[in-house]
Tab-separated table of C-alpha atoms and ligand atoms in Angstrom:
chain	number	residue	atom	x	y	z
S	15	MET	CA	0.000	0.000	0.000
S	16	LYS	CA	1.359	3.384	-0.987
S	17	ILE	CA	0.602	6.285	1.313
S	18	ALA	CA	1.191	9.861	0.192
S	19	VAL	CA	2.087	11.835	3.313
S	20	LEU	CA	1.253	15.545	3.013
S	21	PRO	CA	2.069	17.305	6.311
S	22	GLY	CA	1.105	20.829	5.149
S	23	ASP	CA	1.500	23.865	7.386
S	24	GLY	CA	1.431	25.006	11.002
S	25	ILE	CA	1.000	22.054	13.345
S	26	GLY	CA	0.608	19.756	10.296
S	27	PRO	CA	4.220	18.473	10.328
S	28	GLU	CA	4.165	17.917	14.127
S	29	ILE	CA	0.960	15.875	14.199
S	30	VAL	CA	1.726	13.947	11.015
S	31	ALA	CA	5.108	12.950	12.489
S	32	GLN	CA	3.226	11.193	15.323
S	33	ALA	CA	0.948	9.361	12.860
S	34	VAL	CA	4.020	8.297	10.879
S	35	LYS	CA	5.481	6.811	14.087
S	36	VAL	CA	2.346	4.669	14.329
S	37	LEU	CA	2.685	3.616	10.684
S	38	ASP	CA	6.361	2.786	11.308
S	39	VAL	CA	5.338	0.411	14.112
S	40	LEU	CA	2.848	-1.310	11.807
S	41	LYS	CA	5.557	-1.549	9.164
S	42	SER	CA	8.022	-3.116	11.558
S	43	ASP	CA	5.259	-5.585	12.453
S	44	GLY	CA	5.145	-6.621	8.795
S	45	ALA	CA	2.594	-4.276	7.201
S	46	LYS	CA	3.523	-3.743	3.551
S	47	ILE	CA	3.318	0.023	3.354
S	48	GLU	CA	5.400	2.604	1.571
S	49	MET	CA	5.294	6.269	2.535
S	50	GLU	CA	6.386	9.254	0.511
S	51	THR	CA	6.161	12.852	1.678
S	52	ALA	CA	5.315	15.919	-0.411
S	53	PRO	CA	4.402	19.561	0.258
S	54	ILE	CA	0.874	20.966	0.046
S	55	GLY	CA	-0.779	24.242	1.019
S	56	GLY	CA	1.574	27.020	2.097
S	57	ALA	CA	4.450	24.529	2.050
S	58	GLY	CA	3.558	23.757	-1.579
S	59	TYR	CA	3.554	27.447	-2.390
S	60	ASP	CA	6.935	27.908	-0.698
S	61	ALA	CA	8.446	24.917	-2.497
S	62	ALA	CA	6.940	25.277	-5.962
S	63	GLY	CA	4.815	28.454	-6.102
S	64	ASP	CA	1.618	26.380	-6.086
S	65	PRO	CA	-0.503	25.170	-3.105
S	66	LEU	CA	-0.928	21.885	-4.970
S	67	PRO	CA	2.336	21.291	-6.841
S	68	GLU	CA	2.091	18.996	-9.866
S	69	ALA	CA	4.493	16.504	-8.234
S	70	THR	CA	2.306	16.348	-5.096
S	71	LEU	CA	-0.814	15.717	-7.157
S	72	SER	CA	0.946	12.965	-9.152
S	73	LEU	CA	2.106	11.332	-5.920
S	74	ALA	CA	-1.436	11.496	-4.500
S	75	ARG	CA	-2.900	10.035	-7.695
S	76	ALA	CA	-0.458	7.133	-7.627
S	77	ALA	CA	-1.043	6.418	-3.924
S	78	ASP	CA	-3.686	4.127	-2.413
S	79	ALA	CA	-4.332	6.631	0.358
S	80	VAL	CA	-3.337	10.142	1.335
S	81	LEU	CA	-2.543	11.248	4.878
S	82	LEU	CA	-2.867	15.001	5.284
S	83	GLY	CA	-2.018	17.258	8.241
S	84	ALA	CA	-3.515	20.715	7.778
S	85	VAL	CA	-2.950	23.737	5.585
S	86	GLY	CA	-2.975	27.494	6.021
S	87	GLY	CA	-1.364	30.228	8.025
S	88	PRO	CA	-1.452	33.985	8.403
S	89	GLN	CA	1.677	34.435	6.264
S	90	TYR	CA	-0.319	33.199	3.248
S	91	ASP	CA	-3.494	35.213	3.805
S	92	ALA	CA	-2.459	38.061	1.494
S	93	LEU	CA	-1.768	35.790	-1.512
S	94	ASP	CA	-4.070	35.863	-4.554
S	95	ARG	CA	-6.965	33.474	-4.001
S	96	PRO	CA	-5.795	30.713	-6.383
S	97	LEU	CA	-2.445	30.603	-4.575
S	98	ARG	CA	-3.843	30.327	-1.055
S	99	PRO	CA	-3.213	27.085	0.860
S	100	GLU	CA	-6.932	26.216	1.190
S	101	ARG	CA	-7.235	26.199	-2.625
S	102	GLY	CA	-4.712	23.367	-2.724
S	103	LEU	CA	-6.952	21.358	-0.436
S	104	LEU	CA	-10.117	22.001	-2.446
S	105	ARG	CA	-8.287	21.135	-5.650
S	106	ILE	CA	-6.871	17.833	-4.408
S	107	ARG	CA	-10.362	16.737	-3.226
S	108	LYS	CA	-11.802	17.592	-6.642
S	109	GLU	CA	-8.898	16.123	-8.651
S	110	LEU	CA	-9.120	12.818	-6.769
S	111	ASN	CA	-12.936	12.825	-7.038
S	112	LEU	CA	-13.367	12.396	-3.292
S	113	PHE	CA	-17.136	12.678	-3.170
S	114	ALA	CA	-17.931	11.063	0.176
S	115	ASN	CA	-16.766	12.757	3.342
S	116	LEU	CA	-16.914	10.684	6.524
S	117	ARG	CA	-16.878	12.597	9.775
S	118	PRO	CA	-17.237	10.588	12.967
S	119	ALA	CA	-18.259	12.352	16.165
S	120	LEU	CA	-17.073	10.184	18.979
S	121	LEU	CA	-16.782	10.984	22.624
S	122	TYR	CA	-14.617	8.946	24.953
S	123	PRO	CA	-16.428	8.748	28.301
S	124	GLU	CA	-13.299	10.106	30.054
S	125	LEU	CA	-13.547	13.308	27.989
S	126	ALA	CA	-17.267	13.949	28.551
S	127	SER	CA	-16.520	16.968	30.733
S	128	ALA	CA	-14.782	18.655	27.758
S	129	SER	CA	-18.116	18.881	25.893
S	130	SER	CA	-20.340	21.932	26.195
S	131	LEU	CA	-23.329	19.595	26.616
S	132	LYS	CA	-24.251	17.691	29.759
S	133	PRO	CA	-22.102	14.544	30.163
S	134	GLU	CA	-25.142	12.224	30.170
S	135	VAL	CA	-26.266	13.636	26.793
S	136	VAL	CA	-22.931	13.017	25.057
S	137	SER	CA	-20.995	10.398	27.027
S	138	GLY	CA	-20.304	7.398	24.786
S	139	LEU	CA	-21.494	9.229	21.659
S	140	ASP	CA	-20.504	7.374	18.468
S	141	LEU	CA	-21.978	8.954	15.376
S	142	MET	CA	-20.876	8.950	11.737
S	143	ILE	CA	-21.908	11.696	9.348
S	144	VAL	CA	-21.497	10.985	5.633
S	145	ARG	CA	-21.486	14.244	3.702
S	146	GLU	CA	-21.592	14.455	-0.099
S	147	LEU	CA	-18.573	16.577	-0.988
S	148	THR	CA	-18.432	17.433	-4.687
S	149	GLY	CA	-21.962	18.514	-5.647
S	150	ASP	CA	-24.923	20.574	-4.386
S	151	VAL	CA	-25.269	24.331	-4.216
S	152	TYR	CA	-21.476	24.731	-3.824
S	153	PHE	CA	-20.868	23.550	-7.375
S	154	GLY	CA	-24.253	23.887	-9.187
S	155	GLN	CA	-24.498	26.130	-12.261
S	156	PRO	CA	-25.620	28.799	-12.949
S	157	ARG	CA	-24.204	30.891	-10.159
S	158	GLY	CA	-23.186	34.517	-9.879
S	159	ILE	CA	-24.025	38.077	-8.982
S	160	GLU	CA	-25.772	40.209	-11.617
S	161	ILE	CA	-28.042	43.198	-12.051
S	162	ARG	CA	-31.753	42.463	-12.294
S	163	ASN	CA	-34.390	45.183	-12.260
S	164	GLY	CA	-31.778	47.757	-11.355
S	165	GLU	CA	-30.331	45.975	-8.316
S	166	ARG	CA	-27.717	43.309	-7.658
S	167	VAL	CA	-28.900	39.755	-7.073
S	168	GLY	CA	-26.767	36.825	-5.946
S	169	PHE	CA	-27.767	33.319	-6.995
S	170	ASN	CA	-26.599	29.713	-6.737
S	171	THR	CA	-28.112	26.482	-7.925
S	172	MET	CA	-28.856	23.559	-5.649
S	173	LEU	CA	-28.470	20.576	-7.935
S	174	TYR	CA	-28.003	16.821	-7.537
S	175	SER	CA	-28.137	14.229	-10.293
S	176	GLU	CA	-29.514	10.851	-9.273
S	177	SER	CA	-26.156	9.221	-9.972
S	178	GLU	CA	-24.472	11.606	-7.523
S	179	VAL	CA	-27.029	10.775	-4.839
S	180	ARG	CA	-26.868	7.064	-5.588
S	181	ARG	CA	-23.097	6.777	-5.208
S	182	VAL	CA	-23.016	8.559	-1.854
S	183	ALA	CA	-26.058	6.529	-0.761
S	184	HIS	CA	-24.155	3.309	-1.428
S	185	VAL	CA	-21.193	4.558	0.626
S	186	ALA	CA	-23.499	5.533	3.499
S	187	PHE	CA	-25.459	2.276	3.488
S	188	GLY	CA	-22.171	0.343	3.349
S	189	ILE	CA	-20.928	2.211	6.418
S	190	ALA	CA	-24.225	1.767	8.263
S	191	MET	CA	-23.917	-1.977	7.583
S	192	LYS	CA	-20.546	-1.987	9.369
S	193	ARG	CA	-21.939	0.044	12.269
S	194	GLY	CA	-25.359	-0.040	13.954
S	195	LYS	CA	-27.394	-0.669	10.730
S	196	LYS	CA	-29.345	2.577	11.194
S	197	LEU	CA	-29.135	5.312	8.557
S	198	CYS	CA	-30.811	8.704	8.820
S	199	SER	CA	-31.000	10.663	5.553
S	200	VAL	CA	-31.190	14.403	6.127
S	201	GLU	CA	-32.767	16.809	3.596
S	202	LYS	CA	-35.428	19.464	3.222
S	203	ALA	CA	-37.862	17.609	0.969
S	204	ASN	CA	-40.840	19.590	2.257
S	205	VAL	CA	-39.493	22.666	0.441
S	206	LEU	CA	-36.795	21.699	-2.077
S	207	GLU	CA	-37.237	19.603	-5.233
S	208	CYS	CA	-33.537	18.755	-5.069
S	209	SER	CA	-34.175	17.178	-1.664
S	210	GLU	CA	-37.283	15.397	-2.976
S	211	LEU	CA	-35.115	13.611	-5.540
S	212	TRP	CA	-32.463	12.908	-2.860
S	213	LYS	CA	-35.067	11.211	-0.689
S	214	GLU	CA	-36.503	9.156	-3.578
S	215	VAL	CA	-33.055	7.863	-4.537
S	216	MET	CA	-32.236	7.019	-0.900
S	217	ILE	CA	-35.399	4.925	-0.726
S	218	GLU	CA	-34.513	3.182	-4.018
S	219	VAL	CA	-30.980	2.352	-2.849
S	220	SER	CA	-32.278	1.130	0.512
S	221	LYS	CA	-33.789	-1.882	-1.297
S	222	ASP	CA	-30.211	-3.168	-1.757
S	223	TYR	CA	-29.637	-2.998	2.002
S	224	PRO	CA	-32.671	-4.622	3.641
S	225	GLU	CA	-30.831	-4.968	6.955
S	226	VAL	CA	-30.353	-1.209	7.337
S	227	ALA	CA	-33.211	0.761	8.902
S	228	LEU	CA	-33.503	3.952	6.829
S	229	SER	CA	-35.154	7.026	8.328
S	230	HIS	CA	-35.586	10.564	6.998
S	231	MET	CA	-35.295	13.879	8.793
S	232	TYR	CA	-35.592	17.519	7.726
S	233	VAL	CA	-32.353	19.391	8.236
S	234	ASP	CA	-33.797	21.928	10.683
S	235	ASN	CA	-35.061	19.136	12.913
S	236	ALA	CA	-31.751	17.266	12.523
S	237	ALA	CA	-29.850	20.336	13.764
S	238	MET	CA	-32.093	20.427	16.810
S	239	GLN	CA	-31.934	16.677	17.475
S	240	LEU	CA	-28.137	16.651	17.233
S	241	ILE	CA	-27.967	19.026	20.166
S	242	ARG	CA	-30.954	17.622	22.072
S	243	ALA	CA	-30.272	13.881	21.893
S	244	PRO	CA	-27.309	13.063	19.625
S	245	LYS	CA	-27.068	9.436	20.742
S	246	GLN	CA	-30.293	8.600	18.854
S	247	PHE	CA	-28.200	8.631	15.628
S	248	ASP	CA	-25.870	5.951	14.334
S	249	THR	CA	-25.058	6.957	10.733
S	250	MET	CA	-26.349	10.066	8.955
S	251	VAL	CA	-26.110	10.903	5.240
S	252	THR	CA	-26.690	14.329	3.787
S	253	GLY	CA	-25.804	16.724	0.963
S	254	ASN	CA	-22.858	19.052	0.797
S	255	ILE	CA	-24.223	22.229	2.387
S	256	PHE	CA	-26.347	20.554	5.073
S	257	GLY	CA	-23.434	18.240	5.875
S	258	ASP	CA	-21.003	21.129	6.121
S	259	ILE	CA	-23.059	22.709	8.869
S	260	LEU	CA	-24.266	19.587	10.690
S	261	SER	CA	-20.849	17.936	10.807
S	262	ASP	CA	-19.267	21.022	12.359
S	263	ALA	CA	-22.018	21.167	14.967
S	264	ALA	CA	-21.616	17.439	15.658
S	265	SER	CA	-17.842	17.736	16.005
S	266	MET	CA	-18.300	20.196	18.834
S	267	LEU	CA	-20.405	17.683	20.793
S	268	SER	CA	-17.161	15.927	21.534
S	269	GLY	CA	-15.524	18.965	23.063
S	270	SER	CA	-12.163	18.943	21.353
S	271	ILE	CA	-11.367	19.540	17.767
S	272	GLY	CA	-8.038	17.768	18.335
S	273	MET	CA	-9.705	14.351	18.687
S	274	LEU	CA	-11.679	14.018	15.454
S	275	PRO	CA	-10.444	12.355	12.256
S	276	SER	CA	-12.074	12.387	8.829
S	277	ALA	CA	-11.971	10.530	5.561
S	278	SER	CA	-12.879	11.545	2.021
S	279	LEU	CA	-13.425	8.643	-0.345
S	280	ASP	CA	-13.756	8.091	-4.080
S	281	GLN	CA	-15.722	5.397	-5.905
S	282	ASN	CA	-13.041	2.761	-5.238
S	283	ASN	CA	-12.525	3.559	-1.552
S	284	LYS	CA	-9.288	5.354	-2.240
S	285	GLY	CA	-9.226	8.038	0.377
S	286	MET	CA	-7.688	11.118	1.843
S	287	TYR	CA	-7.460	11.035	5.625
S	288	GLU	CA	-7.043	14.128	7.761
S	289	PRO	CA	-7.936	15.602	11.135
S	290	ILE	CA	-10.919	17.959	10.965
S	291	HIS	CA	-9.016	20.841	12.543
S	292	GLY	CA	-6.835	23.413	10.828
S	293	SER	CA	-3.168	24.316	11.099
S	294	ALA	CA	-3.521	26.023	14.516
S	295	PRO	CA	-0.910	28.757	13.925
S	296	ASP	CA	-1.316	29.885	17.568
S	297	ILE	CA	0.364	26.726	18.876
S	298	SER	CA	2.442	25.621	15.905
S	299	GLY	CA	6.114	24.784	16.456
S	300	LYS	CA	5.605	24.434	20.218
S	301	ASN	CA	5.033	20.676	20.451
S	302	LEU	CA	1.626	21.341	22.061
S	303	ALA	CA	-0.824	20.052	19.447
S	304	ASN	CA	-3.016	17.031	20.003
S	305	PRO	CA	-1.942	14.369	17.458
S	306	LEU	CA	-4.804	11.950	18.216
S	307	ALA	CA	-7.126	13.160	15.415
S	308	THR	CA	-4.333	12.466	12.932
S	309	ILE	CA	-3.511	9.073	14.463
S	310	LEU	CA	-7.235	8.200	14.381
S	311	SER	CA	-7.229	9.247	10.711
S	312	VAL	CA	-4.722	6.430	10.140
S	313	ALA	CA	-7.171	4.057	11.838
S	314	MET	CA	-9.860	5.233	9.410
S	315	MET	CA	-7.431	4.624	6.521
S	316	TYR	CA	-7.062	1.018	7.646
S	317	ARG	CA	-10.815	0.639	8.065
S	318	TYR	CA	-12.017	2.164	4.807
S	319	THR	CA	-9.212	1.983	2.230
S	320	PHE	CA	-7.155	-1.004	3.362
S	321	ALA	CA	-10.218	-2.900	4.704
S	322	ASP	CA	-8.037	-4.113	7.573
S	323	LEU	CA	-10.438	-3.808	10.481
S	324	ALA	CA	-8.167	-5.563	12.969
S	325	THR	CA	-5.435	-2.945	12.524
S	326	ALA	CA	-8.006	-0.130	12.661
S	327	ASP	CA	-9.294	-1.561	15.948
S	328	ARG	CA	-5.735	-1.920	17.204
S	329	ILE	CA	-4.928	1.766	16.587
S	330	GLU	CA	-8.228	2.955	18.081
S	331	GLY	CA	-7.683	0.667	21.056
S	332	ALA	CA	-4.220	2.160	21.631
S	333	VAL	CA	-5.718	5.673	21.628
S	334	LYS	CA	-8.463	4.610	24.051
S	335	LYS	CA	-5.801	3.193	26.342
S	336	VAL	CA	-3.741	6.394	26.545
S	337	ILE	CA	-6.912	8.368	27.251
S	338	ALA	CA	-7.855	5.881	29.970
S	339	GLN	CA	-4.329	6.217	31.401
S	340	GLY	CA	-5.062	9.913	31.933
S	341	LEU	CA	-2.609	11.330	29.374
S	342	ARG	CA	-3.819	14.626	27.886
S	343	THR	CA	-2.495	17.289	25.558
S	344	GLY	CA	-3.368	20.846	26.603
S	345	ASP	CA	-6.626	21.045	24.610
S	346	ILE	CA	-8.211	18.137	26.529
S	347	TRP	CA	-6.412	18.537	29.838
S	348	THR	CA	-8.477	18.779	33.034
S	349	GLU	CA	-7.460	18.860	36.706
S	350	GLY	CA	-6.139	15.494	37.883
S	351	THR	CA	-4.899	14.301	34.469
S	352	GLN	CA	-1.327	14.291	33.178
S	353	LYS	CA	-0.401	16.969	30.648
S	354	VAL	CA	1.835	15.712	27.837
S	355	SER	CA	3.319	17.215	24.682
S	356	CYS	CA	2.445	16.294	21.107
S	357	SER	CA	5.454	13.985	20.733
S	358	GLU	CA	4.931	12.417	24.180
S	359	MET	CA	1.347	11.621	23.205
S	360	GLY	CA	2.629	10.017	19.989
S	361	ASP	CA	5.143	7.971	21.971
S	362	ALA	CA	2.437	6.846	24.405
S	363	VAL	CA	0.222	5.617	21.554
S	364	VAL	CA	3.181	3.779	20.020
S	365	LYS	CA	3.870	2.159	23.392
S	366	SER	CA	0.286	1.066	23.884
S	367	LEU	CA	0.116	-0.321	20.342
F	426	NAD	P1	-7.845	25.678	13.683
F	426	NAD	O1	-8.609	24.427	13.649
F	426	NAD	O2	-6.498	25.662	13.075
F	426	NAD	O3	-7.706	26.183	15.196
F	426	NAD	C1	-8.823	26.507	16.007
F	426	NAD	C2	-8.408	26.401	17.487
F	426	NAD	O4	-8.273	25.023	17.833
F	426	NAD	C3	-7.069	27.043	17.794
F	426	NAD	O5	-7.108	27.616	19.070
F	426	NAD	C4	-6.085	25.883	17.799
F	426	NAD	O6	-4.969	26.072	18.627
F	426	NAD	C5	-6.973	24.731	18.297
F	426	NAD	N1	-6.543	23.458	17.718
F	426	NAD	C6	-6.724	23.030	16.445
F	426	NAD	N2	-6.185	21.830	16.268
F	426	NAD	C7	-5.632	21.476	17.456
F	426	NAD	C8	-4.923	20.326	17.898
F	426	NAD	N3	-4.650	19.297	17.111
F	426	NAD	N4	-4.503	20.310	19.177
F	426	NAD	C9	-4.754	21.329	20.015
F	426	NAD	N5	-5.435	22.426	19.646
F	426	NAD	C10	-5.868	22.503	18.378
F	426	NAD	O7	-8.765	26.769	12.969
F	426	NAD	P2	-8.461	28.314	12.611
F	426	NAD	O8	-7.652	28.936	13.694
F	426	NAD	O9	-9.765	28.874	12.217
F	426	NAD	O10	-7.580	28.252	11.286
F	426	NAD	C11	-6.158	28.310	11.266
F	426	NAD	C12	-5.682	28.035	9.850
F	426	NAD	O11	-6.049	26.702	9.479
F	426	NAD	C13	-6.306	28.936	8.793
F	426	NAD	O12	-5.313	29.277	7.861
F	426	NAD	C14	-7.381	28.088	8.175
F	426	NAD	O13	-7.669	28.458	6.847
F	426	NAD	C15	-6.742	26.722	8.230
F	426	NAD	N6	-7.692	25.595	8.219
F	426	NAD	C16	-7.268	24.476	7.565
F	426	NAD	C17	-8.060	23.348	7.577
F	426	NAD	C18	-7.537	22.117	6.907
F	426	NAD	O14	-6.365	22.057	6.568
F	426	NAD	N7	-8.353	21.088	6.709
F	426	NAD	C19	-9.273	23.334	8.257
F	426	NAD	C20	-9.662	24.488	8.967
F	426	NAD	C21	-8.851	25.618	8.940
């Protein structure tokens, strides 16, 4: 298995180094993996004048999976838009056709006090949101700002083809099959034709997965239910814009942004794996960042691209163990637990592996 390692900017190199330590352990245990590193984001701009250098894209195309840190930083904010680090990220997702974004929201019972919700509402939460990533109102044409009747109007097009809905539906049902066999499809079919089609296709695809209980929820209600009683959900599937908002809300249920991994998959389960957080310029270079989201991204890589569930479980188990041991980076530290640095956390996971 070839893994393209793209550390990126800010804390990216620090957290990716910890994930690479984990991969090195697996390699020394006999896993047949090859890793190659390349710059992306601001580092890509610095190295080659492009946030997604051609050589990085070629490496990512040739790889079975991509491990990404984070991109961005204040020193790049004044660049022309196409040269900004975030553009490199959007382009690589599009170029690799990564249409299904998987965002788990998981709360270790020991970290329940880090959530802004009551511990009993969130403790033990284990939810997966599947967000369609390459369609919807973010990409639909026509779009623009123009003059109509003497004033400016802004417009976008919410658009899904049935094939786009069907492919993400299959990913979501497949994931629900591996989890609690409950899938909630979120849309706004009471108002939007685009959502009406989404719902129809979900129902059609559900016939291929008779074991999965499919339910439907309007997005406004889903936003409310996620905060009121998030543990009612197992797997959710939704379009690009609704998923953008709901997955950010869900990630906050777990209290720390430094704990949550993500995956973006193509049709063949090739994937890009990355923590959901950004490059955290405020703590970069200080060995303070929480590397667990990145290490858990490696677990997702094993689960979804390499289909090696035992190794995925092994990595997740090692993370659970260090949390249970009371080791905490600053972002999840509370009184009575032991504060450790980014590299110490990486070492602890390696040890418990
Ligand atoms: P951020 O996620 O980088 O940071 C938000 C806050 O969370 C900061 O206080 C940071 O210190 C903390 N934090 C984030 N990750 C952490 C970790 N692993 N351990 C401990 N604390 C952590 O978001 P931001 O500050 O809005 O953005 C900073 C830069 O990151 C910007 O340039 C932005 O464009 C970029 N960004 C990149 C991605 C990505 O690469 N996928 C995502 C979001 C933001």
